[in-house]
PDB file of C-alpha atoms in Angstrom:
ATOM      1  CA  UNK A  19       0.000   0.000   0.000  1.00  0.00           C
ATOM      2  CA  UNK A  20       1.532   3.341  -1.037  1.00  0.00           C
ATOM      3  CA  UNK A  21       2.507   5.442   1.957  1.00  0.00           C
ATOM      4  CA  UNK A  22       2.028   2.600   4.467  1.00  0.00           C
ATOM      5  CA  UNK A  23       5.546   2.954   5.894  1.00  0.00           C
ATOM      6  CA  UNK A  24       5.181   6.688   6.549  1.00  0.00           C
ATOM      7  CA  UNK A  25       1.771   6.104   8.109  1.00  0.00           C
ATOM      8  CA  UNK A  26       3.258   3.516  10.455  1.00  0.00           C
ATOM      9  CA  UNK A  27       5.987   5.951  11.491  1.00  0.00           C
ATOM     10  CA  UNK A  28       3.348   8.621  12.003  1.00  0.00           C
ATOM     11  CA  UNK A  29       1.343   6.266  14.220  1.00  0.00           C
ATOM     12  CA  UNK A  30       4.424   5.601  16.354  1.00  0.00           C
ATOM     13  CA  UNK A  31       5.058   9.328  16.727  1.00  0.00           C
ATOM     14  CA  UNK A  32       1.429   9.912  17.750  1.00  0.00           C
ATOM     15  CA  UNK A  33       1.581   7.157  20.363  1.00  0.00           C
ATOM     16  CA  UNK A  34       4.840   8.500  21.757  1.00  0.00           C
ATOM     17  CA  UNK A  35       3.342  11.978  21.995  1.00  0.00           C
ATOM     18  CA  UNK A  36      -0.096  11.156  23.384  1.00  0.00           C
ATOM     19  CA  UNK A  37       0.671   7.949  25.280  1.00  0.00           C
ATOM     20  CA  UNK A  38       4.201   8.396  26.628  1.00  0.00           C
ATOM     21  CA  UNK A  39       3.740   5.637  29.215  1.00  0.00           C
ATOM     22  CA  UNK A  40       2.673   3.042  26.643  1.00  0.00           C
ATOM     23  CA  UNK A  41       5.286   0.394  25.871  1.00  0.00           C
ATOM     24  CA  UNK A  42       5.380  -0.190  22.115  1.00  0.00           C
ATOM     25  CA  UNK A  43       6.685  -3.435  20.608  1.00  0.00           C
ATOM     26  CA  UNK A  44       7.307  -3.543  16.863  1.00  0.00           C
ATOM     27  CA  UNK A  45       6.973  -6.788  14.918  1.00  0.00           C
ATOM     28  CA  UNK A  46       9.871  -7.623  12.610  1.00  0.00           C
ATOM     29  CA  UNK A  47       9.669 -10.458  10.074  1.00  0.00           C
ATOM     30  CA  UNK A  48      12.886 -12.455   9.728  1.00  0.00           C
ATOM     31  CA  UNK A  49      12.999 -13.559   6.093  1.00  0.00           C
ATOM     32  CA  UNK A  50      15.456 -16.339   5.157  1.00  0.00           C
ATOM     33  CA  UNK A  51      15.935 -14.716   1.754  1.00  0.00           C
ATOM     34  CA  UNK A  52      16.989 -11.351   3.195  1.00  0.00           C
ATOM     35  CA  UNK A  53      17.540 -11.613   6.957  1.00  0.00           C
ATOM     36  CA  UNK A  54      19.221  -8.199   7.138  1.00  0.00           C
ATOM     37  CA  UNK A  55      15.872  -6.503   6.470  1.00  0.00           C
ATOM     38  CA  UNK A  56      14.690  -7.032  10.032  1.00  0.00           C
ATOM     39  CA  UNK A  57      17.643  -5.017  11.363  1.00  0.00           C
ATOM     40  CA  UNK A  58      15.961  -1.865  10.058  1.00  0.00           C
ATOM     41  CA  UNK A  59      13.179  -2.419  12.579  1.00  0.00           C
ATOM     42  CA  UNK A  60      15.813  -2.592  15.317  1.00  0.00           C
ATOM     43  CA  UNK A  61      17.160   0.768  14.130  1.00  0.00           C
ATOM     44  CA  UNK A  62      13.659   2.221  14.410  1.00  0.00           C
ATOM     45  CA  UNK A  63      13.353   0.809  17.921  1.00  0.00           C
ATOM     46  CA  UNK A  64      16.551   2.573  18.953  1.00  0.00           C
ATOM     47  CA  UNK A  65      15.444   5.823  17.332  1.00  0.00           C
ATOM     48  CA  UNK A  66      12.031   5.884  18.996  1.00  0.00           C
ATOM     49  CA  UNK A  67      12.982   4.084  22.228  1.00  0.00           C
ATOM     50  CA  UNK A  68      10.767   1.059  21.477  1.00  0.00           C
ATOM     51  CA  UNK A  69      11.103  -2.733  21.577  1.00  0.00           C
ATOM     52  CA  UNK A  70      11.165  -5.344  18.817  1.00  0.00           C
ATOM     53  CA  UNK A  71       9.678  -8.828  18.568  1.00  0.00           C
ATOM     54  CA  UNK A  72      11.254 -10.927  15.807  1.00  0.00           C
ATOM     55  CA  UNK A  73       9.057 -13.480  14.014  1.00  0.00           C
ATOM     56  CA  UNK A  74      10.682 -15.800  11.456  1.00  0.00           C
ATOM     57  CA  UNK A  75       8.729 -16.085   8.209  1.00  0.00           C
ATOM     58  CA  UNK A  76       6.743 -19.314   8.324  1.00  0.00           C
ATOM     59  CA  UNK A  77       3.475 -21.081   7.603  1.00  0.00           C
ATOM     60  CA  UNK A  78       0.188 -19.475   8.599  1.00  0.00           C
ATOM     61  CA  UNK A  79      -3.431 -20.386   7.816  1.00  0.00           C
ATOM     62  CA  UNK A  80      -3.622 -17.564   5.260  1.00  0.00           C
ATOM     63  CA  UNK A  81      -0.981 -19.450   3.261  1.00  0.00           C
ATOM     64  CA  UNK A  82      -1.446 -22.908   1.832  1.00  0.00           C
ATOM     65  CA  UNK A  83       1.094 -25.713   1.929  1.00  0.00           C
ATOM     66  CA  UNK A  84       2.278 -24.933  -1.587  1.00  0.00           C
ATOM     67  CA  UNK A  85       3.114 -21.361  -0.668  1.00  0.00           C
ATOM     68  CA  UNK A  86       4.868 -22.469   2.486  1.00  0.00           C
ATOM     69  CA  UNK A  87       6.946 -25.032   0.586  1.00  0.00           C
ATOM     70  CA  UNK A  88       8.130 -22.275  -1.739  1.00  0.00           C
ATOM     71  CA  UNK A  89       9.169 -20.135   1.217  1.00  0.00           C
ATOM     72  CA  UNK A  90      10.938 -22.823   3.214  1.00  0.00           C
ATOM     73  CA  UNK A  91      12.920 -24.272   0.301  1.00  0.00           C
ATOM     74  CA  UNK A  92      13.944 -21.000  -1.338  1.00  0.00           C
ATOM     75  CA  UNK A  93      17.287 -21.481  -3.063  1.00  0.00           C
ATOM     76  CA  UNK A  94      18.482 -18.016  -2.073  1.00  0.00           C
ATOM     77  CA  UNK A  95      18.692 -18.867   1.642  1.00  0.00           C
ATOM     78  CA  UNK A  96      22.233 -18.245   2.871  1.00  0.00           C
ATOM     79  CA  UNK A  97      22.923 -20.096   6.094  1.00  0.00           C
ATOM     80  CA  UNK A  98      25.749 -17.893   7.371  1.00  0.00           C
ATOM     81  CA  UNK A  99      23.696 -14.715   6.851  1.00  0.00           C
ATOM     82  CA  UNK A 100      20.899 -16.115   9.002  1.00  0.00           C
ATOM     83  CA  UNK A 101      23.416 -16.929  11.726  1.00  0.00           C
ATOM     84  CA  UNK A 102      25.028 -13.502  11.419  1.00  0.00           C
ATOM     85  CA  UNK A 103      21.763 -11.605  11.807  1.00  0.00           C
ATOM     86  CA  UNK A 104      20.580 -13.840  14.662  1.00  0.00           C
ATOM     87  CA  UNK A 105      23.863 -13.125  16.467  1.00  0.00           C
ATOM     88  CA  UNK A 106      23.314  -9.376  16.046  1.00  0.00           C
ATOM     89  CA  UNK A 107      19.767  -9.643  17.369  1.00  0.00           C
ATOM     90  CA  UNK A 108      20.960 -11.513  20.468  1.00  0.00           C
ATOM     91  CA  UNK A 109      23.082  -8.492  21.411  1.00  0.00           C
ATOM     92  CA  UNK A 110      20.271  -5.979  20.992  1.00  0.00           C
ATOM     93  CA  UNK A 111      18.689  -4.801  24.232  1.00  0.00           C
ATOM     94  CA  UNK A 112      15.611  -3.699  22.295  1.00  0.00           C
ATOM     95  CA  UNK A 113      14.840  -7.233  21.083  1.00  0.00           C
ATOM     96  CA  UNK A 114      12.451  -9.040  23.443  1.00  0.00           C
ATOM     97  CA  UNK A 115      12.951 -12.574  22.076  1.00  0.00           C
ATOM     98  CA  UNK A 116      14.949 -14.982  24.225  1.00  0.00           C
ATOM     99  CA  UNK A 117      18.458 -15.817  23.064  1.00  0.00           C
ATOM    100  CA  UNK A 118      17.475 -19.469  22.841  1.00  0.00           C
ATOM    101  CA  UNK A 119      14.665 -18.596  20.431  1.00  0.00           C
ATOM    102  CA  UNK A 120      17.016 -16.498  18.302  1.00  0.00           C
ATOM    103  CA  UNK A 121      19.625 -19.265  18.278  1.00  0.00           C
ATOM    104  CA  UNK A 122      17.082 -21.657  16.792  1.00  0.00           C
ATOM    105  CA  UNK A 123      16.044 -19.453  13.866  1.00  0.00           C
ATOM    106  CA  UNK A 124      18.937 -20.953  11.913  1.00  0.00           C
ATOM    107  CA  UNK A 125      17.801 -24.468  12.759  1.00  0.00           C
ATOM    108  CA  UNK A 126      14.248 -23.686  11.666  1.00  0.00           C
ATOM    109  CA  UNK A 127      15.340 -22.515   8.228  1.00  0.00           C
ATOM    110  CA  UNK A 128      18.414 -24.648   7.607  1.00  0.00           C
ATOM    111  CA  UNK A 129      18.615 -27.601   9.981  1.00  0.00           C
ATOM    112  CA  UNK A 130      15.182 -28.681  11.146  1.00  0.00           C
ATOM    113  CA  UNK A 131      16.487 -31.927  12.609  1.00  0.00           C
ATOM    114  CA  UNK A 132      18.141 -29.820  15.333  1.00  0.00           C
ATOM    115  CA  UNK A 133      15.182 -27.506  16.004  1.00  0.00           C
ATOM    116  CA  UNK A 134      14.457 -27.033  19.686  1.00  0.00           C
ATOM    117  CA  UNK A 135      11.962 -29.506  21.250  1.00  0.00           C
ATOM    118  CA  UNK A 136      12.072 -31.706  18.149  1.00  0.00           C
ATOM    119  CA  UNK A 137      12.588 -34.860  20.207  1.00  0.00           C
ATOM    120  CA  UNK A 138      10.460 -33.890  23.210  1.00  0.00           C
ATOM    121  CA  UNK A 139       6.773 -34.666  23.844  1.00  0.00           C
ATOM    122  CA  UNK A 140       4.691 -31.515  23.445  1.00  0.00           C
ATOM    123  CA  UNK A 141       3.270 -30.308  26.771  1.00  0.00           C
ATOM    124  CA  UNK A 142       2.398 -26.837  25.490  1.00  0.00           C
ATOM    125  CA  UNK A 143      -1.307 -27.292  26.182  1.00  0.00           C
ATOM    126  CA  UNK A 144      -0.688 -27.976  29.877  1.00  0.00           C
ATOM    127  CA  UNK A 145       0.122 -24.328  30.576  1.00  0.00           C
ATOM    128  CA  UNK A 146      -1.439 -22.472  27.662  1.00  0.00           C
ATOM    129  CA  UNK A 147      -4.971 -21.950  26.371  1.00  0.00           C
ATOM    130  CA  UNK A 148      -6.422 -19.687  23.723  1.00  0.00           C
ATOM    131  CA  UNK A 149     -10.033 -18.585  23.985  1.00  0.00           C
ATOM    132  CA  UNK A 150     -11.671 -17.589  20.721  1.00  0.00           C
ATOM    133  CA  UNK A 151     -14.345 -14.909  20.450  1.00  0.00           C
ATOM    134  CA  UNK A 152     -17.064 -17.585  20.324  1.00  0.00           C
ATOM    135  CA  UNK A 153     -15.806 -19.164  23.548  1.00  0.00           C
ATOM    136  CA  UNK A 154     -14.050 -22.114  21.899  1.00  0.00           C
ATOM    137  CA  UNK A 155     -10.972 -23.257  23.836  1.00  0.00           C
ATOM    138  CA  UNK A 156      -7.741 -24.291  22.116  1.00  0.00           C
ATOM    139  CA  UNK A 157      -4.759 -25.756  23.978  1.00  0.00           C
ATOM    140  CA  UNK A 158      -2.994 -25.397  20.603  1.00  0.00           C
ATOM    141  CA  UNK A 159      -4.478 -23.927  17.424  1.00  0.00           C
ATOM    142  CA  UNK A 160      -2.120 -25.643  14.999  1.00  0.00           C
ATOM    143  CA  UNK A 161      -2.332 -29.006  16.747  1.00  0.00           C
ATOM    144  CA  UNK A 162      -6.120 -28.880  16.373  1.00  0.00           C
ATOM    145  CA  UNK A 163      -6.021 -27.643  12.777  1.00  0.00           C
ATOM    146  CA  UNK A 164      -7.361 -24.217  13.805  1.00  0.00           C
ATOM    147  CA  UNK A 165     -10.920 -25.547  13.943  1.00  0.00           C
ATOM    148  CA  UNK A 166     -11.349 -28.415  16.392  1.00  0.00           C
ATOM    149  CA  UNK A 167     -11.337 -26.627  19.729  1.00  0.00           C
ATOM    150  CA  UNK A 168     -13.242 -27.614  22.858  1.00  0.00           C
ATOM    151  CA  UNK A 169     -16.724 -26.213  23.387  1.00  0.00           C
ATOM    152  CA  UNK A 170     -18.000 -25.590  26.885  1.00  0.00           C
ATOM    153  CA  UNK A 171     -21.070 -24.138  28.533  1.00  0.00           C
ATOM    154  CA  UNK A 172     -20.088 -24.517  32.190  1.00  0.00           C
ATOM    155  CA  UNK A 173     -17.084 -23.111  34.000  1.00  0.00           C
ATOM    156  CA  UNK A 174     -13.611 -22.948  32.506  1.00  0.00           C
ATOM    157  CA  UNK A 175     -12.249 -24.825  35.517  1.00  0.00           C
ATOM    158  CA  UNK A 176     -14.635 -27.722  34.928  1.00  0.00           C
ATOM    159  CA  UNK A 177     -13.617 -27.949  31.277  1.00  0.00           C
ATOM    160  CA  UNK A 178      -9.882 -27.929  32.003  1.00  0.00           C
ATOM    161  CA  UNK A 179     -10.300 -30.698  34.577  1.00  0.00           C
ATOM    162  CA  UNK A 180     -12.633 -32.812  32.456  1.00  0.00           C
ATOM    163  CA  UNK A 181     -11.606 -36.251  31.206  1.00  0.00           C
ATOM    164  CA  UNK A 182     -12.207 -35.202  27.607  1.00  0.00           C
ATOM    165  CA  UNK A 183      -9.882 -32.202  27.826  1.00  0.00           C
ATOM    166  CA  UNK A 184      -7.176 -34.160  29.599  1.00  0.00           C
ATOM    167  CA  UNK A 185      -7.419 -36.836  26.908  1.00  0.00           C
ATOM    168  CA  UNK A 186      -6.960 -34.105  24.305  1.00  0.00           C
ATOM    169  CA  UNK A 187      -3.793 -32.844  26.019  1.00  0.00           C
ATOM    170  CA  UNK A 188      -2.429 -36.376  26.177  1.00  0.00           C
ATOM    171  CA  UNK A 189      -3.094 -36.829  22.463  1.00  0.00           C
ATOM    172  CA  UNK A 190      -1.303 -33.571  21.628  1.00  0.00           C
ATOM    173  CA  UNK A 191       1.876 -34.807  23.302  1.00  0.00           C
ATOM    174  CA  UNK A 192       2.709 -36.704  20.120  1.00  0.00           C
ATOM    175  CA  UNK A 193       1.738 -33.842  17.781  1.00  0.00           C
ATOM    176  CA  UNK A 194       4.434 -32.646  15.363  1.00  0.00           C
ATOM    177  CA  UNK A 195       2.428 -29.910  13.622  1.00  0.00           C
ATOM    178  CA  UNK A 196       4.551 -26.987  14.800  1.00  0.00           C
ATOM    179  CA  UNK A 197       7.657 -28.380  13.095  1.00  0.00           C
ATOM    180  CA  UNK A 198       6.499 -26.459  10.016  1.00  0.00           C
ATOM    181  CA  UNK A 199       6.319 -23.127  11.802  1.00  0.00           C
ATOM    182  CA  UNK A 200       8.255 -21.171  14.375  1.00  0.00           C
ATOM    183  CA  UNK A 201       5.615 -19.021  16.029  1.00  0.00           C
ATOM    184  CA  UNK A 202       6.827 -16.949  18.942  1.00  0.00           C
ATOM    185  CA  UNK A 203       3.660 -17.801  20.876  1.00  0.00           C
ATOM    186  CA  UNK A 204       4.381 -21.553  20.555  1.00  0.00           C
ATOM    187  CA  UNK A 205       8.082 -21.632  21.254  1.00  0.00           C
ATOM    188  CA  UNK A 206       8.820 -18.867  23.763  1.00  0.00           C
ATOM    189  CA  UNK A 207       6.385 -20.240  26.398  1.00  0.00           C
ATOM    190  CA  UNK A 208       7.853 -23.728  25.952  1.00  0.00           C
ATOM    191  CA  UNK A 209      11.350 -22.334  26.467  1.00  0.00           C
ATOM    192  CA  UNK A 210      10.376 -20.669  29.747  1.00  0.00           C
ATOM    193  CA  UNK A 211       7.779 -23.072  31.181  1.00  0.00           C
ATOM    194  CA  UNK A 212       8.141 -25.316  32.980  1.00  0.00           C
ATOM    195  CA  UNK A 213      11.362 -23.945  34.455  1.00  0.00           C
ATOM    196  CA  UNK A 214      13.295 -27.162  33.813  1.00  0.00           C
ATOM    197  CA  UNK A 215      12.857 -26.553  30.062  1.00  0.00           C
ATOM    198  CA  UNK A 216      14.487 -23.155  30.399  1.00  0.00           C
ATOM    199  CA  UNK A 217      17.391 -24.503  32.437  1.00  0.00           C
ATOM    200  CA  UNK A 218      17.931 -27.469  30.128  1.00  0.00           C
ATOM    201  CA  UNK A 219      17.990 -25.374  26.962  1.00  0.00           C
ATOM    202  CA  UNK A 220      20.029 -22.580  28.567  1.00  0.00           C
ATOM    203  CA  UNK A 221      22.849 -24.867  29.677  1.00  0.00           C
ATOM    204  CA  UNK A 222      22.669 -26.877  26.439  1.00  0.00           C
ATOM    205  CA  UNK A 223      23.715 -23.858  24.365  1.00  0.00           C
TER     206      UNK A 223
END
């Protein structure tokens, strides 16, 4: 959209002026074809005293598998450039991603067999839920194909403790669906919770 960049900058300036106590976090897309692009967002964060959340380019429901395959197998991916940019991001105080997450961007694009949690049962749903606007509960959107959430009419506590929901969590332990994406909201919580995950991955680096 013509002028979109300048409008975004204008929106930041308005927020800084009229909401000085608001913490602003910019989203930066880390593209395997041109990883250096996301560093511009870091420059903006420094300039405006903001923060940056880095999201590697990956599959999303608005893309189909064919589109994703084209992205993930692009011949222009340069492994050492991805590592170089990830190393720069790890040193940036304005970047809110964990260093472990940033370390694994290279694995996601270039060496999936070494991607974090690849060999571990998925327990994401045991400490995370997403509640849709219609009240549907998802312990993991991708694991349930974005459409097979749990419906409930009673209390949330009753649902989470029900046999059916616990069976669903047990089933998701063997799910591998998030191997094709690297969503911040899937991986950062699993790095930090439970605490033994954080310690294991921290000392493994």
